[in-house]
Short mmCIF file of N, CA and C in Angstrom, two decimals:
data_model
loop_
_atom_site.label_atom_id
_atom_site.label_comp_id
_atom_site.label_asym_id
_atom_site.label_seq_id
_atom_site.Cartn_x
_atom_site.Cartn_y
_atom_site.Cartn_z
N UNK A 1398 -7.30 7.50 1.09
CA UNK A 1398 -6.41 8.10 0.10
C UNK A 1398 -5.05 8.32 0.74
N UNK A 1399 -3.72 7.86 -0.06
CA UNK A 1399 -2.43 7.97 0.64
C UNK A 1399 -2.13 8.78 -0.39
N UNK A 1400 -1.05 9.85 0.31
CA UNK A 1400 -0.40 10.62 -0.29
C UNK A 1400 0.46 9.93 -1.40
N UNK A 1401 1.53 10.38 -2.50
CA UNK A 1401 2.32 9.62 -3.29
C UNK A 1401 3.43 10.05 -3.58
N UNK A 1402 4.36 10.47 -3.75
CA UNK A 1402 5.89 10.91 -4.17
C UNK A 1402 6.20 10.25 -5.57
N UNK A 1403 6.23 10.66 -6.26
CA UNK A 1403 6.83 10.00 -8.04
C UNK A 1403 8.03 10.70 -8.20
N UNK A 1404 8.78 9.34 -8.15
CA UNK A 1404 10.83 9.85 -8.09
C UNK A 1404 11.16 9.69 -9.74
N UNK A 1405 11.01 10.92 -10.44
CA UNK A 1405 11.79 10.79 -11.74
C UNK A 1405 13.25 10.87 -11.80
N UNK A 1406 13.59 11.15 -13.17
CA UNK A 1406 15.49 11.14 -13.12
C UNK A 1406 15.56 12.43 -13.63
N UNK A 1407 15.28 13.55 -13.56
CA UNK A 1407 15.63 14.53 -14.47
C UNK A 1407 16.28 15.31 -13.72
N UNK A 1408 17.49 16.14 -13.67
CA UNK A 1408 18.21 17.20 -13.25
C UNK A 1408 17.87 18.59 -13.54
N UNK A 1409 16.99 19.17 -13.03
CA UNK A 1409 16.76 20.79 -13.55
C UNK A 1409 18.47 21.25 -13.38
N UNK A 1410 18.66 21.99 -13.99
CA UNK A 1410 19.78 22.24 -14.24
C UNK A 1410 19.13 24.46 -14.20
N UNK A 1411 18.14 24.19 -14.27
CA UNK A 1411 17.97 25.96 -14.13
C UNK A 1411 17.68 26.13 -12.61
N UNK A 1412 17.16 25.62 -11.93
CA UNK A 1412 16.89 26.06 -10.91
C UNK A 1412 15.26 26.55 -10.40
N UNK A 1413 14.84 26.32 -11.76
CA UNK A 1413 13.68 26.88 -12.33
C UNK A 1413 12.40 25.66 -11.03
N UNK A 1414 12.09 26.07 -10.27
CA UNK A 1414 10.88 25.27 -8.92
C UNK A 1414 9.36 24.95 -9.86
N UNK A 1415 9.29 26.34 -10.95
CA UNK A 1415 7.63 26.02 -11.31
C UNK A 1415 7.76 24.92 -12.13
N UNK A 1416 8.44 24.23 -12.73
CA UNK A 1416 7.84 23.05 -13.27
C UNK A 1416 7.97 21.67 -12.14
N UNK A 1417 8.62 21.72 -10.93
CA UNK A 1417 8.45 21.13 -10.01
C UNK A 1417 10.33 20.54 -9.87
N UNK A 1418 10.35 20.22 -8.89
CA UNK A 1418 11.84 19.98 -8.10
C UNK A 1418 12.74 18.76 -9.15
N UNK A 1419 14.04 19.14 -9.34
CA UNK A 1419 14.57 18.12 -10.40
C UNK A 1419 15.02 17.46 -8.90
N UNK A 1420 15.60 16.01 -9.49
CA UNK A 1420 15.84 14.63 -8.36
C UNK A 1420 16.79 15.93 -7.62
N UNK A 1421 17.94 16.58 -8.07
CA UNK A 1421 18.62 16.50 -7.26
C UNK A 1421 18.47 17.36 -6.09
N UNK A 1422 17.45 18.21 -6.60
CA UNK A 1422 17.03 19.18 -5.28
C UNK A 1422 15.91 18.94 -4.34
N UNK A 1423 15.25 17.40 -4.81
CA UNK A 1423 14.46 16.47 -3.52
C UNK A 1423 15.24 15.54 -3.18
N UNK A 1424 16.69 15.05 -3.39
CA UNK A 1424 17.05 13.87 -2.42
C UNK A 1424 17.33 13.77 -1.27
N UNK A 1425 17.89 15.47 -0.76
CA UNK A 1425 18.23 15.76 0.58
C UNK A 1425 16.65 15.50 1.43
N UNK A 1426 15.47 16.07 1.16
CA UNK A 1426 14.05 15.54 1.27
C UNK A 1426 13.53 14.57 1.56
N UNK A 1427 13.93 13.56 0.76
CA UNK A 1427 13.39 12.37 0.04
C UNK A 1427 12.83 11.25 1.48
N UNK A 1428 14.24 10.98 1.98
CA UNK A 1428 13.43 10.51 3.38
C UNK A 1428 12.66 10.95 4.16
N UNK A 1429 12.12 12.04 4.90
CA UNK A 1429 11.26 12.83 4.96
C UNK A 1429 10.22 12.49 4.58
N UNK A 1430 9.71 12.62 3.29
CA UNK A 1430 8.69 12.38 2.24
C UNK A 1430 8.19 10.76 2.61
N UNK A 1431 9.52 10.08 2.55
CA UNK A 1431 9.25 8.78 2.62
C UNK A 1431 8.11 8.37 3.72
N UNK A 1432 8.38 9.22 4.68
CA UNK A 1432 7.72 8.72 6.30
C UNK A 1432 6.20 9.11 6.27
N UNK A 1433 5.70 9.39 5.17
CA UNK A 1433 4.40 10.16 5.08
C UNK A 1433 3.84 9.98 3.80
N UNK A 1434 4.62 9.41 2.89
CA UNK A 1434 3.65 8.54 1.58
C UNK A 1434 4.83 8.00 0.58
N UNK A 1435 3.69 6.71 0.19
CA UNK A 1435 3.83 5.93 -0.87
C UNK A 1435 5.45 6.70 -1.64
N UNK A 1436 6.33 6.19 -2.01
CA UNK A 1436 7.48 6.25 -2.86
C UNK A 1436 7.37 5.81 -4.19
N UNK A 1437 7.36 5.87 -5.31
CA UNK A 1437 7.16 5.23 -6.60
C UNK A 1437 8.39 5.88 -7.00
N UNK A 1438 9.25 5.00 -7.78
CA UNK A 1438 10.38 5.30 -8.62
C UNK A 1438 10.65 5.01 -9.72
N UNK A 1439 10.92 5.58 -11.05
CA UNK A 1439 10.87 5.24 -12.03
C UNK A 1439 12.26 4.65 -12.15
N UNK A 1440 12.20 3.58 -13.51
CA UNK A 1440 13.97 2.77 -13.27
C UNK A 1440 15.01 3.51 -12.93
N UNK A 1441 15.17 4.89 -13.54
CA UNK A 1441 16.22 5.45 -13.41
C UNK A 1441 16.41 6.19 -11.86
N UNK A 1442 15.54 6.49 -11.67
CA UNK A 1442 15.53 7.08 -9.99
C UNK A 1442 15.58 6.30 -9.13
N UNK A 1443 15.44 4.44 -9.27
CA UNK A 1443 15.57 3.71 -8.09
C UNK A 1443 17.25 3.84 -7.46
N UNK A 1444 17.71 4.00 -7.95
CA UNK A 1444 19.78 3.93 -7.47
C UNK A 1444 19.61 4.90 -6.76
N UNK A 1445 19.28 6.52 -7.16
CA UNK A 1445 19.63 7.65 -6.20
C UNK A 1445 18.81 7.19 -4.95
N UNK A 1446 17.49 7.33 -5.09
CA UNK A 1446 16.34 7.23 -4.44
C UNK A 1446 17.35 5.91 -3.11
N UNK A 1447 17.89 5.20 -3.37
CA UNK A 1447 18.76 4.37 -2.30
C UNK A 1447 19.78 5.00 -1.60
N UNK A 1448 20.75 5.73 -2.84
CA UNK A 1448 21.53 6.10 -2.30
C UNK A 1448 21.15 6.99 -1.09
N UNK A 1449 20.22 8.02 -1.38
CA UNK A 1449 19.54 8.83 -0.36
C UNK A 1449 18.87 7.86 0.96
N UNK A 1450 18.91 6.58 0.54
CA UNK A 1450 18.25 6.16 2.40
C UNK A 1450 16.96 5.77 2.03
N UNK A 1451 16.48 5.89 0.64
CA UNK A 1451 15.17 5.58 0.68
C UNK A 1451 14.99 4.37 0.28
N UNK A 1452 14.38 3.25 0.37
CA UNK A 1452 13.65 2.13 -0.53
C UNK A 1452 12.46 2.49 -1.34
N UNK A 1453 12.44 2.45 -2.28
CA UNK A 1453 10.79 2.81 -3.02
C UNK A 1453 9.90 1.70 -2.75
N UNK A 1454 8.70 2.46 -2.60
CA UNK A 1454 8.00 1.06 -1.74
C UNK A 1454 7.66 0.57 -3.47
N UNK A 1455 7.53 1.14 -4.59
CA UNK A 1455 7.12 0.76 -5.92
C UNK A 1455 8.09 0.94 -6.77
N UNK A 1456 8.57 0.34 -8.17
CA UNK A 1456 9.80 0.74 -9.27
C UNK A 1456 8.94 0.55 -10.24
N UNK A 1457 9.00 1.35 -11.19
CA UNK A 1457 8.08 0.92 -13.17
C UNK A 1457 9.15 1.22 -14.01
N UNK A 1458 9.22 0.01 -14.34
CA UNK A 1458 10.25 -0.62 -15.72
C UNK A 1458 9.29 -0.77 -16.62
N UNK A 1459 9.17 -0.59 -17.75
CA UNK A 1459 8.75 -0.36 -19.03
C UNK A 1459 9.28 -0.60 -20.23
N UNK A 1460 10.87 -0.53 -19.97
CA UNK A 1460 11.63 -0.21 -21.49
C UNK A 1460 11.90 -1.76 -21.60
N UNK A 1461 11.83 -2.25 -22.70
CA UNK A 1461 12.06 -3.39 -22.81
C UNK A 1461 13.96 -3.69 -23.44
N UNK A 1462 14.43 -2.61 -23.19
CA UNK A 1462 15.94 -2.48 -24.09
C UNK A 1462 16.51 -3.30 -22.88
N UNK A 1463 17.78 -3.81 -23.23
CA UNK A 1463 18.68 -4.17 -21.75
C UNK A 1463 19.42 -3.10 -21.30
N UNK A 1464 20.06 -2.25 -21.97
CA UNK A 1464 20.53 -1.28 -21.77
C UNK A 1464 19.81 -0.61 -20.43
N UNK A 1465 18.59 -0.23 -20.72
CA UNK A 1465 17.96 0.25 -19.16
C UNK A 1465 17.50 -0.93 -18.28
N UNK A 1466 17.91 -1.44 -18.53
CA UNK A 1466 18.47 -2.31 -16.74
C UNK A 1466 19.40 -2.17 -16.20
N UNK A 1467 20.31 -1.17 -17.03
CA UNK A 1467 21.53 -0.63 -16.31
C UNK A 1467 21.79 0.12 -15.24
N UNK A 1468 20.38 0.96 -15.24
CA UNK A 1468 20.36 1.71 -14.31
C UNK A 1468 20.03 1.42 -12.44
N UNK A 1469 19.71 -0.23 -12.73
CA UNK A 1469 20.15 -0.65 -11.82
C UNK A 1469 21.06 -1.81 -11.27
N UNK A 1470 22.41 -1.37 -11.89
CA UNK A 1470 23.31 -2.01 -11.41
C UNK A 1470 23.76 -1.26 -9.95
N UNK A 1471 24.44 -2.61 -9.27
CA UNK A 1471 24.27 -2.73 -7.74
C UNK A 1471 23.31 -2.00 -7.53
N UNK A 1472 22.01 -1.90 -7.31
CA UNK A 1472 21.05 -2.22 -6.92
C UNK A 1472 20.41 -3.39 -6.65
N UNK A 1473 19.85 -3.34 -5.57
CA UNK A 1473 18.72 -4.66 -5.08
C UNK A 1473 18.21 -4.23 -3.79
N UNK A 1474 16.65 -3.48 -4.67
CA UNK A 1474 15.69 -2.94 -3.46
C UNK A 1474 14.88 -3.87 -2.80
N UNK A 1475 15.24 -4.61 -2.35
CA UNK A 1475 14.82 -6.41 -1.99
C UNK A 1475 13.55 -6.08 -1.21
N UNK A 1476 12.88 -4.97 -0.57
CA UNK A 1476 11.34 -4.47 -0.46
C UNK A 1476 10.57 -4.01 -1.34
N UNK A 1477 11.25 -3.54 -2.26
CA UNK A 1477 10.54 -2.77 -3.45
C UNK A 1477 9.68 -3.80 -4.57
N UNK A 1478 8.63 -3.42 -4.35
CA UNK A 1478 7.53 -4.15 -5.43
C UNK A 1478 7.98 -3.76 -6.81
N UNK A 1479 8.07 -5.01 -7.57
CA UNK A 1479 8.31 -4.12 -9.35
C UNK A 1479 7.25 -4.32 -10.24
N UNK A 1480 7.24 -3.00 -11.18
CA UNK A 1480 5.62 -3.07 -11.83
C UNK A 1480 6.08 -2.64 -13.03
N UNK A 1481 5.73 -4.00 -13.82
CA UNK A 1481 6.47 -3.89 -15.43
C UNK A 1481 5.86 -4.21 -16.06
N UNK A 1482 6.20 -4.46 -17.28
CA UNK A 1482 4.84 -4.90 -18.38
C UNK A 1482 5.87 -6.35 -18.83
N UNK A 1483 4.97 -7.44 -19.43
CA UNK A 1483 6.07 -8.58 -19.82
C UNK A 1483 7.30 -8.48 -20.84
N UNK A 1484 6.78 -7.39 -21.77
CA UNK A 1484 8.11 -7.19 -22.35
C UNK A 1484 9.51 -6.50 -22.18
N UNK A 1485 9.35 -5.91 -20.89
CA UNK A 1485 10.51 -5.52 -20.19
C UNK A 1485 12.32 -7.03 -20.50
N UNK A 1486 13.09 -6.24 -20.12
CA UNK A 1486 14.37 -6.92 -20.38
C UNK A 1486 14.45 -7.86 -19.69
N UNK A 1487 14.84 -9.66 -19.61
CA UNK A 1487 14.51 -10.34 -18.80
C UNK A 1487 15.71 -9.96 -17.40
N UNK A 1488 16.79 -9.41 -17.69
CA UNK A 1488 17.56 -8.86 -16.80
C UNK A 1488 17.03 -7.72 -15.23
N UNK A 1489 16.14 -7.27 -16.06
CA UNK A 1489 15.25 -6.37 -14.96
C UNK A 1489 14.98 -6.94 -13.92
N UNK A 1490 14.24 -8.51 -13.98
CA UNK A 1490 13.72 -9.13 -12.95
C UNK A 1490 14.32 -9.95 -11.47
N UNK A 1491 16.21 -9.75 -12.14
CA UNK A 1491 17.07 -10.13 -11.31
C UNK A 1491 17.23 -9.21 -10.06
N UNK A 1492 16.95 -8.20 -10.41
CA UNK A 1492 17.01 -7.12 -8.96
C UNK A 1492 16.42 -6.85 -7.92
N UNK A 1493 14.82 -7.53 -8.00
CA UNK A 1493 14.14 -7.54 -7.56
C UNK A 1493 13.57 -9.12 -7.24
N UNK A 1494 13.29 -9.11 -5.31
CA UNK A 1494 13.36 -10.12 -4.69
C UNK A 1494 11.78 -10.76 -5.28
N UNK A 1495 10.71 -10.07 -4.96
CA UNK A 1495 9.47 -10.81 -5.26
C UNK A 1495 8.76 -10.84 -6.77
N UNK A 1496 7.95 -11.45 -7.45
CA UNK A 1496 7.66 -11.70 -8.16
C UNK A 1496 6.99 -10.29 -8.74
N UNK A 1497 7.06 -9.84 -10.28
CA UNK A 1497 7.02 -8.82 -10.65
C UNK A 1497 5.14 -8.75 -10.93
N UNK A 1498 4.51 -8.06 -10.72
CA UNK A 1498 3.28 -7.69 -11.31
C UNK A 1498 3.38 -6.51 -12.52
N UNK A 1499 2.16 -7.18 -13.30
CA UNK A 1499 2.53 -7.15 -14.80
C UNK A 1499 1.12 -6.05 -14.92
N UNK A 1500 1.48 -5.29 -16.10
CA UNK A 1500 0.64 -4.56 -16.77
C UNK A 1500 0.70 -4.76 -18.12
N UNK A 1501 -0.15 -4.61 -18.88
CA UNK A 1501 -0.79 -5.08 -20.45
C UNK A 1501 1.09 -4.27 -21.18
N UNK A 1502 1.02 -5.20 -22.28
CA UNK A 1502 2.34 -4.80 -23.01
C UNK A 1502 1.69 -3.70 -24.25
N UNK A 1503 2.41 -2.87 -24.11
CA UNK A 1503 2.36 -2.14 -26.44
C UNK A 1503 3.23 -3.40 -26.76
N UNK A 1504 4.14 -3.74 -26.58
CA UNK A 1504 5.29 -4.40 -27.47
C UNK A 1504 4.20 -5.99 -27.92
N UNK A 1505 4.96 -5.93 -29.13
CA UNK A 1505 4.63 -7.53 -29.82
C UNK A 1505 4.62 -8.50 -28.90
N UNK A 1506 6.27 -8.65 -28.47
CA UNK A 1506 6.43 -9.84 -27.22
C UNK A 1506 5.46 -9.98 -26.06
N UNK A 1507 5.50 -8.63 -25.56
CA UNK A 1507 4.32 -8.64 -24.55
C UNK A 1507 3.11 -9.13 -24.67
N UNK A 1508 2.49 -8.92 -26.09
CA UNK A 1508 1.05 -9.48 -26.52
C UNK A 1508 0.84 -10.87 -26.54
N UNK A 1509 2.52 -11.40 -27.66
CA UNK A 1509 2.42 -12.60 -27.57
C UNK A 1509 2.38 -13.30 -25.95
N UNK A 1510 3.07 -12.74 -25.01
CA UNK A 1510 3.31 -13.56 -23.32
C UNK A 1510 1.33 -13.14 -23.29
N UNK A 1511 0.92 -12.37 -23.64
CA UNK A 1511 -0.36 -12.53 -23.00
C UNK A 1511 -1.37 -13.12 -23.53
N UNK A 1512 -1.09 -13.16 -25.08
CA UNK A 1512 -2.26 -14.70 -25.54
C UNK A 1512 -1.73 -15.97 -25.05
N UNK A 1513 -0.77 -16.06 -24.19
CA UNK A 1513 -0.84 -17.42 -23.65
C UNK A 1513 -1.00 -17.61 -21.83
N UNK A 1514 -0.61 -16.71 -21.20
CA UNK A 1514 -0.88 -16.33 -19.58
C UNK A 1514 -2.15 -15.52 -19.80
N UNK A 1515 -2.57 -14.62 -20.53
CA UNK A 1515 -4.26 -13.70 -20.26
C UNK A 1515 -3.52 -12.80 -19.88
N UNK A 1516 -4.56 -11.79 -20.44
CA UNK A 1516 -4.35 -9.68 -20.45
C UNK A 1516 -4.23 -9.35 -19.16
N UNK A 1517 -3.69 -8.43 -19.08
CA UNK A 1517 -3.25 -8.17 -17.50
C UNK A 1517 -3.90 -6.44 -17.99
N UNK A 1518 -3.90 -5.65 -16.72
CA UNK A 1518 -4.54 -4.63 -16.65
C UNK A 1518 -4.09 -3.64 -17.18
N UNK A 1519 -4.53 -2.78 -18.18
CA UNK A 1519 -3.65 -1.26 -18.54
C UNK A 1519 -3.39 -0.68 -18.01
N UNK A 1520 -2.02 0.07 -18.10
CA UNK A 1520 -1.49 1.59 -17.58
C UNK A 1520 -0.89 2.59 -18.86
N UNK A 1521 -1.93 3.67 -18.30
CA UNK A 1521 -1.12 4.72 -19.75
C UNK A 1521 0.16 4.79 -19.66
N UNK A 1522 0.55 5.18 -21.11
CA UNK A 1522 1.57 5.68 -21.30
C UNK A 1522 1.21 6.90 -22.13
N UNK A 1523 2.96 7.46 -22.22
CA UNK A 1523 2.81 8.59 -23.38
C UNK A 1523 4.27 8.69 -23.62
N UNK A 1524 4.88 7.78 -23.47
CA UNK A 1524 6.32 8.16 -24.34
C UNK A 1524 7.22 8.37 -23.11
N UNK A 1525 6.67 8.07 -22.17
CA UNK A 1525 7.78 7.97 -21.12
C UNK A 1525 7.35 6.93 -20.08
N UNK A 1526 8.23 6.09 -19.13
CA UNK A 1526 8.04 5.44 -17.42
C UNK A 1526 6.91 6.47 -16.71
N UNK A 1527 7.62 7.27 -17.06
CA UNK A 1527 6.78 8.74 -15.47
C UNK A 1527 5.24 8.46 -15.83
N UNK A 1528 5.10 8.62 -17.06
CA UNK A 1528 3.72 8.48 -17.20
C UNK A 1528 2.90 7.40 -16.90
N UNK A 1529 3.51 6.69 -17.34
CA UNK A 1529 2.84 5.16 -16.40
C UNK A 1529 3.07 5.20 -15.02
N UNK A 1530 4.13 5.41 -14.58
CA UNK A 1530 4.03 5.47 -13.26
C UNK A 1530 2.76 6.48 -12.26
N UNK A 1531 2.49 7.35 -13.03
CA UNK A 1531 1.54 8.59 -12.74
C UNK A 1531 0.41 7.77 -12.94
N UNK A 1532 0.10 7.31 -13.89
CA UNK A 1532 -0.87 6.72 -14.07
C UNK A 1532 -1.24 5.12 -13.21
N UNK A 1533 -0.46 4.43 -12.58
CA UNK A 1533 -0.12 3.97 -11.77
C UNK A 1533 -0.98 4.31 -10.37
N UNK A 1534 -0.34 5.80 -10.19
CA UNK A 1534 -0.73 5.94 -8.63
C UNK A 1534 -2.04 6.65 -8.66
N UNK A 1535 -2.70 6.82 -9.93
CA UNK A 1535 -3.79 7.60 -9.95
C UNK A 1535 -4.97 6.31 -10.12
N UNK A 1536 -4.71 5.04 -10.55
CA UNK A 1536 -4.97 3.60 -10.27
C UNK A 1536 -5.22 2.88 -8.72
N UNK A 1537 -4.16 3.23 -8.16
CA UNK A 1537 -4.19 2.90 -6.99
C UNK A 1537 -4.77 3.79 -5.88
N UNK A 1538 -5.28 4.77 -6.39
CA UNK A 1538 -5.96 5.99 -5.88
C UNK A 1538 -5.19 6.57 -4.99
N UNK A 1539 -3.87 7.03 -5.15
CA UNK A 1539 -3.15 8.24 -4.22
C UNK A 1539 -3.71 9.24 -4.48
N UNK A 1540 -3.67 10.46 -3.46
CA UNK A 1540 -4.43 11.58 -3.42
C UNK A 1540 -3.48 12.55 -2.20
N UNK A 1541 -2.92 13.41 -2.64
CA UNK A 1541 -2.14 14.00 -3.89
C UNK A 1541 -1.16 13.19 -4.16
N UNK A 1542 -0.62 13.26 -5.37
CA UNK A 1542 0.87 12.61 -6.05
C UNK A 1542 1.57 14.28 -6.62
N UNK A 1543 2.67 13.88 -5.54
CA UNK A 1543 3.87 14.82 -5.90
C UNK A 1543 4.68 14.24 -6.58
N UNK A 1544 5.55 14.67 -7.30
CA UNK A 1544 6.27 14.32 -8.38
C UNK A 1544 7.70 15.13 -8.73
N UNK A 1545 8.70 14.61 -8.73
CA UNK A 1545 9.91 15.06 -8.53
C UNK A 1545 10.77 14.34 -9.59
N UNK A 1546 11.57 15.83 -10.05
CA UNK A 1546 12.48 14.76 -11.31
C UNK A 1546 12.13 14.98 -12.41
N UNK A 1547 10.49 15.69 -12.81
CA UNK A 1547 10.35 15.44 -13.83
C UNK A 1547 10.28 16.54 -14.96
N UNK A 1548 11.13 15.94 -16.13
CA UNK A 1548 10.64 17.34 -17.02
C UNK A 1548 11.07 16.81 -18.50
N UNK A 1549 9.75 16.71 -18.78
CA UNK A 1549 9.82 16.22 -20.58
C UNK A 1549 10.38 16.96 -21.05
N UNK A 1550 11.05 18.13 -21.25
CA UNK A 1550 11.19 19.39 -22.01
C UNK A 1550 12.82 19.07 -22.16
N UNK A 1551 13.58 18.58 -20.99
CA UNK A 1551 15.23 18.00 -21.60
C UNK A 1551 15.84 19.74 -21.16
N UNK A 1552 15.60 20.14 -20.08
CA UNK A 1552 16.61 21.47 -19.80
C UNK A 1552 18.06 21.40 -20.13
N UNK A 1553 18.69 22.03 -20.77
CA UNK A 1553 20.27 21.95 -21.04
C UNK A 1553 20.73 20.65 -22.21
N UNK A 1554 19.42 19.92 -22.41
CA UNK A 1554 19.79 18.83 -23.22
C UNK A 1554 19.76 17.73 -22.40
N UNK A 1555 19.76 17.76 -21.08
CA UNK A 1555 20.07 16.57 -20.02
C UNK A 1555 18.87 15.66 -20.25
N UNK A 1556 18.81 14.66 -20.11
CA UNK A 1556 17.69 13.72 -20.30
C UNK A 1556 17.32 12.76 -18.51
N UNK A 1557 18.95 12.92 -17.51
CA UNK A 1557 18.91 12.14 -16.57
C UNK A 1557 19.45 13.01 -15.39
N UNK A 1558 19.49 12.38 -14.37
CA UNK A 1558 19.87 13.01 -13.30
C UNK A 1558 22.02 12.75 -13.20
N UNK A 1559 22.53 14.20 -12.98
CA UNK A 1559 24.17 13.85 -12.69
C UNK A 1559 24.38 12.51 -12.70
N UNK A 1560 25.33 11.60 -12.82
CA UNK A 1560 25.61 10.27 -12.21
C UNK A 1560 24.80 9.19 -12.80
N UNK A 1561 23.98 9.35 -13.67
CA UNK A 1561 23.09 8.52 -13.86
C UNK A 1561 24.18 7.42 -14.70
N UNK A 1562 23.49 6.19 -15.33
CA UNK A 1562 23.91 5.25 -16.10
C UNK A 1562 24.34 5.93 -17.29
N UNK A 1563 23.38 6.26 -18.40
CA UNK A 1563 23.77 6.38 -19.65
C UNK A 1563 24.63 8.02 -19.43
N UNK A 1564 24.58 9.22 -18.59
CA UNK A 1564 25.48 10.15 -18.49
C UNK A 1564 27.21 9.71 -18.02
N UNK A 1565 27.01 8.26 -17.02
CA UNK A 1565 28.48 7.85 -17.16
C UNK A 1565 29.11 7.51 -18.14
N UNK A 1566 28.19 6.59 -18.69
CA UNK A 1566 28.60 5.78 -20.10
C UNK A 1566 28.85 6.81 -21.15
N UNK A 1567 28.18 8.36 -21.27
CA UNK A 1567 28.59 9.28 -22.34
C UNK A 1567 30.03 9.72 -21.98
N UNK A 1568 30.16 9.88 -20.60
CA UNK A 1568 31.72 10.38 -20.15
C UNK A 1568 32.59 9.40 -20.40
N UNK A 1569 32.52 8.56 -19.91
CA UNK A 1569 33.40 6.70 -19.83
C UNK A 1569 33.97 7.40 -21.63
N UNK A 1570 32.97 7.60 -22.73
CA UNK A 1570 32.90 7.21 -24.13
C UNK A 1570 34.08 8.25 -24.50
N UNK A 1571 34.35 9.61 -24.11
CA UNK A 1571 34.63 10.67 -24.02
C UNK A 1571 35.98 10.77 -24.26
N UNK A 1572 36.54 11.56 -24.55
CA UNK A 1572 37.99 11.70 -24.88
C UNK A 1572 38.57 13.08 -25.31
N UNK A 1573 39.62 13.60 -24.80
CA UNK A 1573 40.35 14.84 -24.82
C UNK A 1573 39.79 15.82 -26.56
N UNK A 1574 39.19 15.36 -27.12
CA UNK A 1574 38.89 16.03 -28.31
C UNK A 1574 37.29 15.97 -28.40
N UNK A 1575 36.42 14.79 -27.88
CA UNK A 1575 35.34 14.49 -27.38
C UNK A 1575 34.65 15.00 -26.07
#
């Protein structure tokens, strides 16, 4: 059993520890962590998760939008294994050096890529990456999986970590009356 680290994108913005550490108060950490288990990063946490020094030894892309492949521009974790389902954005697959391993699609497209290649293995979901990714390392039998970043609940309204893609793109959009 290897320990696990699950790098979400969420910014606690309260400060609040009991629902567990937002990204930005494990990145100073993060390497640390690294030297003693498994890394898994969800799309949006692979950029910080670098910036901090880390490579994720794992990334789970899920969203099939192009838009979230944005989140890794300049990125290229050229060690990092990617674990997607086929209907992911075909843009996703440019960032990543080795060939992607696939998990069963929800999406139409995905079903259709798999009545013609064969079903590939399930991973839950529930309306988010994290969850597959959780579900992921509980697959691969990590024992414990810590988890950082994460918080369905949207503290302050934030959905991502400071700096993220779509929080630039809301500022970029922004304007003296906006």
């Amino acid at each position: 059993k290897e320990p696990a680290v699950l790098v979400a994108a969420c910014e606690h913005l309260t400060g609040d520890l009991d629902s567990g550490g937002g990204l930005a108060e494990v990145l100073e950490e993060l390497p640390a962590l690294a030297e003693h288990a498994v890394v898994v990063a969800v799309d949006t946490a692979v950029a910080p998760a670098v910036a901090a020094g880390v490579i994720p030894d794992v990334a789970v892309v899920v969203d099939p939008q192009y838009w979230n492949t944005r989140h890794l521009d300049n990125v290229r974790p050229d060690s990092t294994l990617l674990v997607s389902e086929s209907s992911a954005h075909p843009a996703i697959f440019r960032h990543f050096t080795d060939p992607p391993l696939f998990s069963s699609s929800l999406f139409p497209l995905g079903r259709a890529v798999e009545s013609v290649i064969g079903k590939m293995g399930p991973l839950g979901t529930g309306g988010s990456v994290s969850t597959t990714a959780w579900d992921l390392l509980r697959f691969m039998g990590c024992n414990p999986i810590y988890v950082a970043g994460l918080d369905l609940g949207f503290p302050a309204g934030r959905t991502h970590y400071r700096g993220s893609f779509f929080e630039s793109m809301a500022v970029a959009s922004g304007d003296r009356l906006k």
